[in-house]
PDB file of C-alpha atoms in Angstrom:
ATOM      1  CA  UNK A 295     -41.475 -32.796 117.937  1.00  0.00           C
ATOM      2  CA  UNK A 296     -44.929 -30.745 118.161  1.00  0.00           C
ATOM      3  CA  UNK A 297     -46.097 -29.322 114.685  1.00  0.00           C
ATOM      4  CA  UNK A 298     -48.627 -29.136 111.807  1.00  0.00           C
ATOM      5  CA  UNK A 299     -48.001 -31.152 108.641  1.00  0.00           C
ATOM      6  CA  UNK A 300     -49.841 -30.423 105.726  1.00  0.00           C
ATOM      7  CA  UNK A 301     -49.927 -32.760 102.591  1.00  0.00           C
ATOM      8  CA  UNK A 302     -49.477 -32.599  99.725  1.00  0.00           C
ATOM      9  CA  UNK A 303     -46.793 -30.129  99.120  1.00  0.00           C
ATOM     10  CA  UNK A 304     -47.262 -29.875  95.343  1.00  0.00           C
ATOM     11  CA  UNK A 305     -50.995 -30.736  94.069  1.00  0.00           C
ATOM     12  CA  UNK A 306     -52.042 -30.486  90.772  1.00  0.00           C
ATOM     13  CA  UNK A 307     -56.357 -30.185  89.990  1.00  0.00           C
ATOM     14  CA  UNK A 308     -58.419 -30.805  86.612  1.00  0.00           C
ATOM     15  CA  UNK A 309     -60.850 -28.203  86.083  1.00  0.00           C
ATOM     16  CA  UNK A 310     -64.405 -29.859  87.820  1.00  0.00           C
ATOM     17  CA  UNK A 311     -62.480 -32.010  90.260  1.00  0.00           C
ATOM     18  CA  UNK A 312     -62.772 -31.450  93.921  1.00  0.00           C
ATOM     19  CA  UNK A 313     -59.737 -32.004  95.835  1.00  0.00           C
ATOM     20  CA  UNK A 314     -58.825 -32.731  99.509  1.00  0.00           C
ATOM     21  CA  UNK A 315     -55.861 -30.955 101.513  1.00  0.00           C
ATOM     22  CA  UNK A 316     -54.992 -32.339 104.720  1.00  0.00           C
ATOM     23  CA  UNK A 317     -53.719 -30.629 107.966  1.00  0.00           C
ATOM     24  CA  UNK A 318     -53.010 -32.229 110.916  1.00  0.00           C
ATOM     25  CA  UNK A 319     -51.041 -31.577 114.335  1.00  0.00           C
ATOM     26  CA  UNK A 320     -49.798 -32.675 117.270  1.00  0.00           C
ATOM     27  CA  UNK A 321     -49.745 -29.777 119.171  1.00  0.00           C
ATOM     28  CA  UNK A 322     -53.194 -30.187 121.104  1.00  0.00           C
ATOM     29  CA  UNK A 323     -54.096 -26.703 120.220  1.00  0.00           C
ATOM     30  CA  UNK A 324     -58.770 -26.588 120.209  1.00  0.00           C
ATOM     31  CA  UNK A 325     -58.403 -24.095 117.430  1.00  0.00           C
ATOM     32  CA  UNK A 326     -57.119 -24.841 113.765  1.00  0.00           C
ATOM     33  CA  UNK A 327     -57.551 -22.122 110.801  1.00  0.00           C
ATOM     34  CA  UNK A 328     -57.456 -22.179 106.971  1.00  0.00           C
ATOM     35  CA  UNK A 329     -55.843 -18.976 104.978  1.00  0.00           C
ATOM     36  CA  UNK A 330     -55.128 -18.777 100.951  1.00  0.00           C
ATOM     37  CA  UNK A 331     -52.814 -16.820  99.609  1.00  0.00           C
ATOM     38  CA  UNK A 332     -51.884 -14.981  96.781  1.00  0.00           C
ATOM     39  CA  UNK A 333     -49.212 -12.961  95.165  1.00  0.00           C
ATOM     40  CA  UNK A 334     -49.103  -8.979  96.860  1.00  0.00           C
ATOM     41  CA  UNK A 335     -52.316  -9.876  98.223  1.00  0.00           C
ATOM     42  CA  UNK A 336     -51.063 -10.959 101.810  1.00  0.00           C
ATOM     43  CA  UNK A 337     -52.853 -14.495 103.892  1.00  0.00           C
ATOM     44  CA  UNK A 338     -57.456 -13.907 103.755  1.00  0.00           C
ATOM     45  CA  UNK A 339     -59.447 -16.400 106.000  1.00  0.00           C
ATOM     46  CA  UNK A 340     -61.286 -19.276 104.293  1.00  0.00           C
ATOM     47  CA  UNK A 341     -62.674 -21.192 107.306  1.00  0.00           C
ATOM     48  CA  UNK A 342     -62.174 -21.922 110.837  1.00  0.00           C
ATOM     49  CA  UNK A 343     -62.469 -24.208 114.058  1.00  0.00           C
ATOM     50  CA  UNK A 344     -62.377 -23.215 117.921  1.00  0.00           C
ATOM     51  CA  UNK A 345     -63.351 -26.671 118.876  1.00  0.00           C
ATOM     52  CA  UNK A 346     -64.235 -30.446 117.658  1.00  0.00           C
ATOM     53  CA  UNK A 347     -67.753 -30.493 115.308  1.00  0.00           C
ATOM     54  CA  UNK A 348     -67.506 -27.002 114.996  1.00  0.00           C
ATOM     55  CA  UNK A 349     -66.528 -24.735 112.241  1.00  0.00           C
ATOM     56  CA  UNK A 350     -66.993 -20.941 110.870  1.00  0.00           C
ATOM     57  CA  UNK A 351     -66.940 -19.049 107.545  1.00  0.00           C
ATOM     58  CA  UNK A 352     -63.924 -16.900 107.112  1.00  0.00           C
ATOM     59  CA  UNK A 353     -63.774 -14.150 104.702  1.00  0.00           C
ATOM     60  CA  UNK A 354     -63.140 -15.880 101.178  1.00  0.00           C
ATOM     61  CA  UNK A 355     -65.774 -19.412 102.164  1.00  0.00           C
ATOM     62  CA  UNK A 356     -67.118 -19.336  98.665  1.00  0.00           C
ATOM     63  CA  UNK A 357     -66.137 -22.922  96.622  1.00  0.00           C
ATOM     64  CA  UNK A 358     -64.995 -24.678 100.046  1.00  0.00           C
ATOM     65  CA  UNK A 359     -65.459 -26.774 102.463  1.00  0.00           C
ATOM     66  CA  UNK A 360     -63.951 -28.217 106.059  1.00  0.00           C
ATOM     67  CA  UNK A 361     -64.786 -30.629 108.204  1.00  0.00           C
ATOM     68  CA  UNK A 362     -63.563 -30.818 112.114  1.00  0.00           C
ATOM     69  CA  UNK A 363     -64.029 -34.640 113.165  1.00  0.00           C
ATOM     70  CA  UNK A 364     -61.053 -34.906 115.487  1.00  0.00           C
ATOM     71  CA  UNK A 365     -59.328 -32.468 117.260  1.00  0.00           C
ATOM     72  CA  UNK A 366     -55.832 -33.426 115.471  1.00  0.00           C
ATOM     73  CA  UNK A 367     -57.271 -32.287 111.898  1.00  0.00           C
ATOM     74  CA  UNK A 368     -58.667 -30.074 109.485  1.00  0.00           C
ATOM     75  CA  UNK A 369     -58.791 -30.823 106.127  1.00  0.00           C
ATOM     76  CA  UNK A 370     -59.603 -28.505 103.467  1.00  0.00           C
ATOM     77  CA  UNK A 371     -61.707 -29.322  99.971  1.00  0.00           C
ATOM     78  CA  UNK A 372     -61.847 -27.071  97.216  1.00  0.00           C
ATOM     79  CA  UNK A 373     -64.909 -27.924  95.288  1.00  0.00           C
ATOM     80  CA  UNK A 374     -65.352 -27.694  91.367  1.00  0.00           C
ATOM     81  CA  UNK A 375     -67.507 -24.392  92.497  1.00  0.00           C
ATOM     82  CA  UNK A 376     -63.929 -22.655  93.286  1.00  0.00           C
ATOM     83  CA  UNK A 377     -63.399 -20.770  90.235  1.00  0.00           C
ATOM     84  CA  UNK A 378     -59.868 -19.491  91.043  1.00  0.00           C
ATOM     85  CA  UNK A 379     -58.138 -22.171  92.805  1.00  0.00           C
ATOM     86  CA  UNK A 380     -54.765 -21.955  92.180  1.00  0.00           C
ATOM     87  CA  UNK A 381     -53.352 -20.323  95.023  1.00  0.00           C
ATOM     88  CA  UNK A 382     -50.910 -21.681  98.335  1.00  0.00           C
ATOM     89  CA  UNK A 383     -52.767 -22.258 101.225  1.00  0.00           C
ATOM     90  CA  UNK A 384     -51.734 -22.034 104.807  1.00  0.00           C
ATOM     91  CA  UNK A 385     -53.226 -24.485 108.109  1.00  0.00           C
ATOM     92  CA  UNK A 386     -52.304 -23.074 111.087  1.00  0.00           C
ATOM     93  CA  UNK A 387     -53.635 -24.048 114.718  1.00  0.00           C
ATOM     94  CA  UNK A 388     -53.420 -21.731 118.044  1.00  0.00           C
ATOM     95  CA  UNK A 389     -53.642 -22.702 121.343  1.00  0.00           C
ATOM     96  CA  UNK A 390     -55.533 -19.686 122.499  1.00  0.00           C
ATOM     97  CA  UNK A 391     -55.575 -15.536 121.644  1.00  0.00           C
ATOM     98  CA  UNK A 392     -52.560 -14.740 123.881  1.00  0.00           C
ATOM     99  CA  UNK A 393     -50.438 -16.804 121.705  1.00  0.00           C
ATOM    100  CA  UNK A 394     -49.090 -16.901 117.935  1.00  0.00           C
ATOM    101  CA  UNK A 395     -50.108 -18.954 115.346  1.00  0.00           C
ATOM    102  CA  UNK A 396     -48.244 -22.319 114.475  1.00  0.00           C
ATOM    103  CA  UNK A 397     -48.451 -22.700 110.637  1.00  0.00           C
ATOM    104  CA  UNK A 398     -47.642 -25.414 108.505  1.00  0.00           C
ATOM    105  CA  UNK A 399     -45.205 -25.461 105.449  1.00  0.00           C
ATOM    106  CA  UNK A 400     -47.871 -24.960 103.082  1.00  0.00           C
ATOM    107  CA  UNK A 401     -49.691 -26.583  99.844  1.00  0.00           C
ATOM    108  CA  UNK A 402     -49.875 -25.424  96.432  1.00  0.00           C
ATOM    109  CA  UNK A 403     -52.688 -25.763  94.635  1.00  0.00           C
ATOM    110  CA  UNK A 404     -52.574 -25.236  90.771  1.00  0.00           C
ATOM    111  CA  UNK A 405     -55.547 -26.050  88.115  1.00  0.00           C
ATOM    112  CA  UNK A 406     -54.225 -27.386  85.184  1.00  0.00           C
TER     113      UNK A 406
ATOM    114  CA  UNK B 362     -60.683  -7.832 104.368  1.00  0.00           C
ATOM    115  CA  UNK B 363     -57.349  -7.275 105.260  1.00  0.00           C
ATOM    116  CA  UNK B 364     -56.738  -5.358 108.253  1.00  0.00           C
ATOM    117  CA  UNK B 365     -53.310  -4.390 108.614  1.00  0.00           C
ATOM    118  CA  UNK B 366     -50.997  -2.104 105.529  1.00  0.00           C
ATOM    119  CA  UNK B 367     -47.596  -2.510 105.966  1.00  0.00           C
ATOM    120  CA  UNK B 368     -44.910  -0.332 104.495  1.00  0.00           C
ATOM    121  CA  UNK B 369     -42.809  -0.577 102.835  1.00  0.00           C
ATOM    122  CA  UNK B 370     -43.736  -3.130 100.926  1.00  0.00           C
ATOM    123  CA  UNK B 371     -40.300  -3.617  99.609  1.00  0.00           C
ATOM    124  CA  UNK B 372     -37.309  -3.004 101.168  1.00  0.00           C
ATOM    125  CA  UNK B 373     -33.423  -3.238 100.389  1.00  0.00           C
ATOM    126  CA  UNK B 374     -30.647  -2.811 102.659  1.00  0.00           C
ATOM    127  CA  UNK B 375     -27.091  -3.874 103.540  1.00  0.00           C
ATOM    128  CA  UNK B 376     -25.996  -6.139 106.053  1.00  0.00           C
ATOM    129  CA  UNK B 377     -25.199  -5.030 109.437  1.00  0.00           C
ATOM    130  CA  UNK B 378     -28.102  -2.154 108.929  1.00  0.00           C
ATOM    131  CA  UNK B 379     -31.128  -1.737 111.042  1.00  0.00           C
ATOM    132  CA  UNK B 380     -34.352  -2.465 108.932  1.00  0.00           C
ATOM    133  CA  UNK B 381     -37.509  -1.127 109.771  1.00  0.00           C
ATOM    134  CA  UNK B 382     -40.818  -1.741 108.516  1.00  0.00           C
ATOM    135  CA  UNK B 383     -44.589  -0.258 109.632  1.00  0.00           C
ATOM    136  CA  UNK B 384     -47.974  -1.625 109.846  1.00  0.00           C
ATOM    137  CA  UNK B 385     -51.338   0.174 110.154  1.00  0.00           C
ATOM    138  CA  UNK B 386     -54.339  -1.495 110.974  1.00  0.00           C
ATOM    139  CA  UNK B 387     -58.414   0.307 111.490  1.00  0.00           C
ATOM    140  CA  UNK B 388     -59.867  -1.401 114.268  1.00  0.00           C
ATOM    141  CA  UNK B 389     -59.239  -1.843 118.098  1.00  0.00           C
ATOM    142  CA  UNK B 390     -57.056  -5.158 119.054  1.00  0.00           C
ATOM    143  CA  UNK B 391     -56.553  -7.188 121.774  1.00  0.00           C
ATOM    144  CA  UNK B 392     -53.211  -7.687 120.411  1.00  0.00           C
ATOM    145  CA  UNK B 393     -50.591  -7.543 117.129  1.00  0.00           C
ATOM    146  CA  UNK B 394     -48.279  -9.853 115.996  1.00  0.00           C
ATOM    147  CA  UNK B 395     -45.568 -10.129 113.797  1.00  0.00           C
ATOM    148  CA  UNK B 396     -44.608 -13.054 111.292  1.00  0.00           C
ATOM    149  CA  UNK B 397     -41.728 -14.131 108.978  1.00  0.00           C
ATOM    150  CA  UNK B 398     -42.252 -15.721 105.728  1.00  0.00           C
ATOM    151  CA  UNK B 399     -39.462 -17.341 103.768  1.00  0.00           C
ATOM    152  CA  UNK B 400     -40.520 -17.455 100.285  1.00  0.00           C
ATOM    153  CA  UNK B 401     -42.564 -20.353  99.868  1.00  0.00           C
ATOM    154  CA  UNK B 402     -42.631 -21.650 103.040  1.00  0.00           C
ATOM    155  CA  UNK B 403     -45.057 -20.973 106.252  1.00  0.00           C
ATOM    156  CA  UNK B 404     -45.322 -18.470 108.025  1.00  0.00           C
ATOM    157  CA  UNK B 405     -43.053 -18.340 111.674  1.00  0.00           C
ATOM    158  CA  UNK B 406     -44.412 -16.486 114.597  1.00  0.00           C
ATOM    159  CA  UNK B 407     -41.684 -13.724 115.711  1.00  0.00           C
ATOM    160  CA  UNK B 408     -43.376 -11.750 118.652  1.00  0.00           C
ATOM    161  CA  UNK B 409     -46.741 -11.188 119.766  1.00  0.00           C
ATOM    162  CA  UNK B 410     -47.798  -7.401 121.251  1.00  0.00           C
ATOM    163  CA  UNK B 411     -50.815  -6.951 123.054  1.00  0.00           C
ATOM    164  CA  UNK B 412     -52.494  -3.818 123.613  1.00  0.00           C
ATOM    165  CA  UNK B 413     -51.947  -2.853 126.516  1.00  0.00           C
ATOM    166  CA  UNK B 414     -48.061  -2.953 125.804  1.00  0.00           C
ATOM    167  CA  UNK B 415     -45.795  -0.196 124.071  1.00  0.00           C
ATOM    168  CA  UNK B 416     -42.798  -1.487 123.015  1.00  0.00           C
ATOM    169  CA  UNK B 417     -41.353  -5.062 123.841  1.00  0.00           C
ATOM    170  CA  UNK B 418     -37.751  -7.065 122.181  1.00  0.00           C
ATOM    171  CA  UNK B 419     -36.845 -10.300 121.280  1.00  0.00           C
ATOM    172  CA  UNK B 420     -33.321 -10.727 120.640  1.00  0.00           C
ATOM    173  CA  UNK B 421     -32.678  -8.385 117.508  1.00  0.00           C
ATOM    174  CA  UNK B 422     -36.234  -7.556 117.309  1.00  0.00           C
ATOM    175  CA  UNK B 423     -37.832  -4.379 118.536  1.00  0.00           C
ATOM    176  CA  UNK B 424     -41.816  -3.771 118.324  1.00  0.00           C
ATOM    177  CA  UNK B 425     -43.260  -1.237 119.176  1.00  0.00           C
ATOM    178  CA  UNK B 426     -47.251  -0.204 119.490  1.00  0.00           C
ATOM    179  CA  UNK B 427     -49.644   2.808 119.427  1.00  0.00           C
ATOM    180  CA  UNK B 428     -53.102   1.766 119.281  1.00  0.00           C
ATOM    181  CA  UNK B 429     -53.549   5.907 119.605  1.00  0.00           C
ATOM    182  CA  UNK B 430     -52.288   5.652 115.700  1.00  0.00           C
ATOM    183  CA  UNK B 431     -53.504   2.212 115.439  1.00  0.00           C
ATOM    184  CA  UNK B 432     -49.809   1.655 114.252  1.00  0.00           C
ATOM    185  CA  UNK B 433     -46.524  -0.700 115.179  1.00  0.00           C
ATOM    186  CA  UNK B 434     -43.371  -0.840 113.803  1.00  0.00           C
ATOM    187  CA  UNK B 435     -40.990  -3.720 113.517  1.00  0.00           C
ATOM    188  CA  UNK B 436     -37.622  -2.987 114.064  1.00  0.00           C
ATOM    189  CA  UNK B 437     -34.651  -5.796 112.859  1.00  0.00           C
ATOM    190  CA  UNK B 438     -31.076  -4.184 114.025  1.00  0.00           C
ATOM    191  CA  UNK B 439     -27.743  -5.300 112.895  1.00  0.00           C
ATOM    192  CA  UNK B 440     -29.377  -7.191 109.614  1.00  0.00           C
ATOM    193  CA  UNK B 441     -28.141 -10.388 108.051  1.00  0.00           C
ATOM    194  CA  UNK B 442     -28.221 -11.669 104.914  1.00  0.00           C
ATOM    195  CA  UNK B 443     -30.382 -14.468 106.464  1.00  0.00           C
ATOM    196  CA  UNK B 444     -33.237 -12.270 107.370  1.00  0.00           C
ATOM    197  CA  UNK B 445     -34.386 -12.226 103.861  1.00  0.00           C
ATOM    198  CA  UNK B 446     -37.848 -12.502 104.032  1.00  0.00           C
ATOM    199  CA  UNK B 447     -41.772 -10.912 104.329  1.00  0.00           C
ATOM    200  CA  UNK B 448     -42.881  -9.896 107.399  1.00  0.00           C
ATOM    201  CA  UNK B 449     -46.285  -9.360 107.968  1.00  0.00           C
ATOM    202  CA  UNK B 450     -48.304  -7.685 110.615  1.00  0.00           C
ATOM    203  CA  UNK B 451     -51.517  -9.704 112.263  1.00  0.00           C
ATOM    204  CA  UNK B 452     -54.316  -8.552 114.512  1.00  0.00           C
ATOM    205  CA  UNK B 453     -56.230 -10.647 116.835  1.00  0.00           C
ATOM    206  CA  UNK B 454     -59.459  -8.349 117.470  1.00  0.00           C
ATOM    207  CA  UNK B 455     -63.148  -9.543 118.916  1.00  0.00           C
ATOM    208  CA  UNK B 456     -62.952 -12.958 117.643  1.00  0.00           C
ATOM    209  CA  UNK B 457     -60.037 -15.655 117.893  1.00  0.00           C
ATOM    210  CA  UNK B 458     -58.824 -15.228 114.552  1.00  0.00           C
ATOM    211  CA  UNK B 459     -55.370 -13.179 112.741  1.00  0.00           C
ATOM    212  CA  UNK B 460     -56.142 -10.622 110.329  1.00  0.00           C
ATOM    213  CA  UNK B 461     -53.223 -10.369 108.013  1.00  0.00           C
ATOM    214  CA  UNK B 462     -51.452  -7.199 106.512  1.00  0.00           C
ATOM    215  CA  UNK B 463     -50.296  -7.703 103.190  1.00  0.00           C
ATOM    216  CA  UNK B 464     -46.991  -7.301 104.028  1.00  0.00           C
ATOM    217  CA  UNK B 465     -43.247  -6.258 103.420  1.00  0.00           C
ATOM    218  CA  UNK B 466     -40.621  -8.173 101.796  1.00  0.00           C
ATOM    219  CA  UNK B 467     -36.754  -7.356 103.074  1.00  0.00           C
ATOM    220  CA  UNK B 468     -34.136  -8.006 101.289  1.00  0.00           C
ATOM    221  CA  UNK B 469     -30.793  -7.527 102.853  1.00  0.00           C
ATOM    222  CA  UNK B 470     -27.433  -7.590 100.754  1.00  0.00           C
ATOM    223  CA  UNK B 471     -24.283  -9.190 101.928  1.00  0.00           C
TER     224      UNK B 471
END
Protein backbone atom coordinates (compact mmCIF):
# COMPACT_ATOMS: atom_id res chain seq x y z
CA UNK A 1 0.00 0.00 0.00
CA UNK A 2 1.06 3.75 -1.01
CA UNK A 3 1.89 6.00 2.11
CA UNK A 4 4.34 8.12 4.16
CA UNK A 5 6.05 6.58 7.19
CA UNK A 6 7.67 8.68 9.52
CA UNK A 7 10.09 7.35 12.29
CA UNK A 8 10.43 7.53 15.17
CA UNK A 9 7.07 7.74 16.72
CA UNK A 10 8.25 8.70 20.22
CA UNK A 11 11.81 10.61 20.31
CA UNK A 12 13.27 11.88 23.19
CA UNK A 13 16.35 14.98 22.75
CA UNK A 14 19.12 16.26 25.35
CA UNK A 15 19.30 19.85 25.39
CA UNK A 16 22.44 20.68 22.59
CA UNK A 17 21.82 17.52 20.61
CA UNK A 18 20.68 17.68 17.08
CA UNK A 19 18.37 15.07 16.06
CA UNK A 20 17.22 13.49 12.74
CA UNK A 21 13.42 12.67 11.81
CA UNK A 22 12.84 10.67 8.87
CA UNK A 23 9.96 10.75 6.27
CA UNK A 24 9.71 8.72 3.52
CA UNK A 25 6.97 7.53 0.86
CA UNK A 26 6.02 5.54 -1.69
CA UNK A 27 3.59 7.46 -3.25
CA UNK A 28 5.79 9.14 -6.10
CA UNK A 29 4.40 12.45 -5.21
CA UNK A 30 7.65 15.55 -6.51
CA UNK A 31 6.51 17.54 -3.53
CA UNK A 32 7.06 16.60 0.27
CA UNK A 33 6.39 19.29 3.21
CA UNK A 34 7.38 19.65 6.89
CA UNK A 35 4.69 21.28 9.53
CA UNK A 36 5.13 21.46 13.59
CA UNK A 37 2.57 21.61 15.69
CA UNK A 38 1.46 22.74 18.82
CA UNK A 39 -1.32 22.74 21.28
CA UNK A 40 -4.44 25.47 20.03
CA UNK A 41 -1.94 26.70 17.75
CA UNK A 42 -3.08 24.63 14.58
CA UNK A 43 -0.06 22.86 11.79
CA UNK A 44 2.86 26.29 10.67
CA UNK A 45 5.30 25.42 7.76
CA UNK A 46 8.93 24.64 8.62
CA UNK A 47 10.36 23.72 5.19
CA UNK A 48 9.54 22.42 1.89
CA UNK A 49 10.37 20.49 -1.46
CA UNK A 50 8.63 20.71 -5.05
CA UNK A 51 11.32 18.61 -6.53
CA UNK A 52 14.73 16.48 -5.93
CA UNK A 53 17.89 19.00 -4.68
CA UNK A 54 15.52 21.51 -4.02
CA UNK A 55 14.09 22.93 -0.91
CA UNK A 56 12.32 26.26 0.59
CA UNK A 57 11.94 28.06 3.94
CA UNK A 58 8.51 27.79 5.39
CA UNK A 59 7.26 30.06 7.97
CA UNK A 60 8.87 28.78 11.37
CA UNK A 61 12.78 27.69 9.39
CA UNK A 62 14.62 29.04 12.36
CA UNK A 63 16.80 25.96 14.28
CA UNK A 64 16.22 23.48 11.18
CA UNK A 65 17.27 21.90 8.56
CA UNK A 66 16.17 19.40 5.42
CA UNK A 67 17.76 17.85 2.93
CA UNK A 68 15.97 16.44 -0.48
CA UNK A 69 18.51 13.73 -1.94
CA UNK A 70 15.94 11.33 -3.34
CA UNK A 71 12.66 11.84 -4.35
CA UNK A 72 11.27 9.08 -1.73
CA UNK A 73 12.51 11.30 1.37
CA UNK A 74 12.71 14.17 3.48
CA UNK A 75 14.18 14.10 6.59
CA UNK A 76 13.96 16.69 9.10
CA UNK A 77 16.92 17.86 11.78
CA UNK A 78 16.30 19.99 14.56
CA UNK A 79 19.54 21.55 15.47
CA UNK A 80 20.76 22.49 19.12
CA UNK A 81 19.84 26.23 17.71
CA UNK A 82 15.95 25.14 18.11
CA UNK A 83 15.17 26.60 21.34
CA UNK A 84 11.61 25.19 21.67
CA UNK A 85 11.65 21.83 20.24
CA UNK A 86 9.28 19.90 21.81
CA UNK A 87 6.45 19.87 19.63
CA UNK A 88 4.72 16.87 17.03
CA UNK A 89 5.64 17.28 13.70
CA UNK A 90 3.80 16.34 10.58
CA UNK A 91 5.57 15.05 6.80
CA UNK A 92 3.20 15.15 4.33
CA UNK A 93 3.81 14.83 0.40
CA UNK A 94 1.26 16.04 -2.52
CA UNK A 95 1.17 15.04 -5.82
CA UNK A 96 0.25 18.40 -7.19
CA UNK A 97 -2.20 21.66 -6.03
CA UNK A 98 -5.46 20.04 -7.26
CA UNK A 99 -5.04 17.38 -4.76
CA UNK A 100 -4.93 16.90 -0.78
CA UNK A 101 -2.18 16.33 1.23
CA UNK A 102 -1.08 12.69 2.30
CA UNK A 103 0.34 13.01 5.88
CA UNK A 104 2.10 10.70 7.91
CA UNK A 105 1.22 9.47 11.51
CA UNK A 106 3.42 11.85 13.07
CA UNK A 107 6.63 12.20 15.51
CA UNK A 108 6.92 13.61 18.82
CA UNK A 109 9.62 15.39 19.72
CA UNK A 110 10.23 16.18 23.49
CA UNK A 111 13.59 17.81 25.12
CA UNK A 112 14.30 16.31 28.18
CA UNK B 1 1.04 32.88 9.70
CA UNK B 2 -1.93 31.04 9.83
CA UNK B 3 -4.41 31.73 7.31
CA UNK B 4 -7.58 30.21 8.01
CA UNK B 5 -9.88 30.82 11.80
CA UNK B 6 -12.15 28.26 12.31
CA UNK B 7 -15.08 28.36 14.65
CA UNK B 8 -15.98 27.02 16.81
CA UNK B 9 -13.15 25.92 18.16
CA UNK B 10 -14.92 23.50 20.34
CA UNK B 11 -17.86 21.85 19.74
CA UNK B 12 -20.26 19.26 21.56
CA UNK B 13 -23.12 17.52 20.21
CA UNK B 14 -25.19 14.31 20.28
CA UNK B 15 -25.17 11.59 17.99
CA UNK B 16 -27.36 11.50 15.07
CA UNK B 17 -27.03 15.60 14.99
CA UNK B 18 -25.72 17.61 12.15
CA UNK B 19 -22.39 19.40 13.20
CA UNK B 20 -21.24 22.34 11.62
CA UNK B 21 -18.15 24.16 11.84
CA UNK B 22 -16.73 27.58 9.84
CA UNK B 23 -13.50 28.70 8.57
CA UNK B 24 -12.36 32.19 7.48
CA UNK B 25 -9.36 32.76 5.71
CA UNK B 26 -7.77 36.69 4.22
CA UNK B 27 -6.37 36.00 1.01
CA UNK B 28 -7.55 34.79 -2.51
CA UNK B 29 -7.20 30.76 -3.09
CA UNK B 30 -6.97 28.57 -5.72
CA UNK B 31 -8.65 26.21 -3.52
CA UNK B 32 -9.73 25.03 0.36
CA UNK B 33 -9.57 21.94 1.90
CA UNK B 34 -10.73 20.25 4.74
CA UNK B 35 -8.84 17.73 7.16
CA UNK B 36 -9.57 15.34 10.09
CA UNK B 37 -7.29 14.88 12.91
CA UNK B 38 -7.70 12.10 15.43
CA UNK B 39 -5.94 13.12 18.45
CA UNK B 40 -2.49 12.30 18.03
CA UNK B 41 -2.45 10.98 14.87
CA UNK B 42 -2.02 12.66 11.17
CA UNK B 43 -3.94 14.50 9.62
CA UNK B 44 -6.61 12.69 6.78
CA UNK B 45 -7.63 14.61 3.76
CA UNK B 46 -11.66 14.80 3.70
CA UNK B 47 -12.53 17.02 0.58
CA UNK B 48 -10.80 19.48 -1.38
CA UNK B 49 -12.91 22.83 -2.78
CA UNK B 50 -11.54 24.90 -5.31
CA UNK B 51 -12.54 28.28 -6.05
CA UNK B 52 -14.33 28.30 -8.59
CA UNK B 53 -16.84 25.80 -6.82
CA UNK B 54 -19.78 26.64 -4.29
CA UNK B 55 -20.79 23.86 -2.55
CA UNK B 56 -19.71 20.13 -3.24
CA UNK B 57 -20.52 16.50 -0.81
CA UNK B 58 -18.82 13.58 0.03
CA UNK B 59 -20.88 11.07 1.59
CA UNK B 60 -22.02 12.80 4.97
CA UNK B 61 -19.98 15.74 4.23
CA UNK B 62 -21.24 19.02 2.88
CA UNK B 63 -18.74 22.08 2.01
CA UNK B 64 -19.59 24.81 1.01
CA UNK B 65 -17.51 28.13 -0.33
CA UNK B 66 -17.75 31.95 -0.68
CA UNK B 67 -14.58 33.41 -1.60
CA UNK B 68 -17.04 36.79 -1.69
CA UNK B 69 -16.73 36.26 2.38
CA UNK B 70 -13.56 34.48 1.99
CA UNK B 71 -15.50 31.82 4.12
CA UNK B 72 -16.55 27.81 3.96
CA UNK B 73 -18.34 25.84 6.15
CA UNK B 74 -18.08 22.17 6.84
CA UNK B 75 -21.10 20.48 7.33
CA UNK B 76 -21.06 16.60 9.08
CA UNK B 77 -24.96 15.37 9.11
CA UNK B 78 -26.30 12.51 11.03
CA UNK B 79 -23.03 12.54 13.54
CA UNK B 80 -21.41 9.52 15.11
CA UNK B 81 -19.69 8.99 17.98
CA UNK B 82 -16.74 8.08 15.65
CA UNK B 83 -16.39 11.47 14.17
CA UNK B 84 -14.66 12.67 17.20
CA UNK B 85 -12.06 14.68 16.04
CA UNK B 86 -10.39 18.37 14.79
CA UNK B 87 -11.08 19.48 11.63
CA UNK B 88 -9.16 22.00 10.18
CA UNK B 89 -9.52 24.25 7.22
CA UNK B 90 -6.37 24.59 4.57
CA UNK B 91 -5.73 26.99 1.73
CA UNK B 92 -3.63 26.36 -1.21
CA UNK B 93 -3.00 30.10 -2.52
CA UNK B 94 0.02 31.40 -5.05
CA UNK B 95 2.44 28.85 -4.07
CA UNK B 96 2.06 24.91 -3.72
CA UNK B 97 1.81 24.86 -0.14
CA UNK B 98 -1.50 24.40 2.73
CA UNK B 99 -1.97 27.12 5.04
CA UNK B 100 -3.59 25.71 8.10
CA UNK B 101 -6.51 27.14 10.30
CA UNK B 102 -6.11 26.43 13.76
CA UNK B 103 -8.95 24.50 13.92
CA UNK B 104 -12.13 22.94 15.64
CA UNK B 105 -12.31 20.00 17.77
CA UNK B 106 -15.93 17.97 17.71
CA UNK B 107 -16.89 16.01 20.09
CA UNK B 108 -20.00 14.03 19.58
CA UNK B 109 -21.79 12.07 22.53
CA UNK B 110 -23.30 8.69 22.15
Amino acid sequence: DGGITQSPKYLFRKEGQNVTLSCEQNLNHDAMYWYRQDPGQGLRLIYYSQIVNDFQKGDIAEGYSVSREKKESFPLTVTSAQKNPTAFYLCASSAGIRYGYTFGSGTRLTVV
Amino acid sequence: SQQGEEDPQALSIQEGENATMNCSYKTSINNLQWYRQNSGRGLVHLILIRSNEREKHSGRLRVTLDTSKKSSSLLITASRAADTASYFCATLGGTDKLIFGTGTRLQVFP
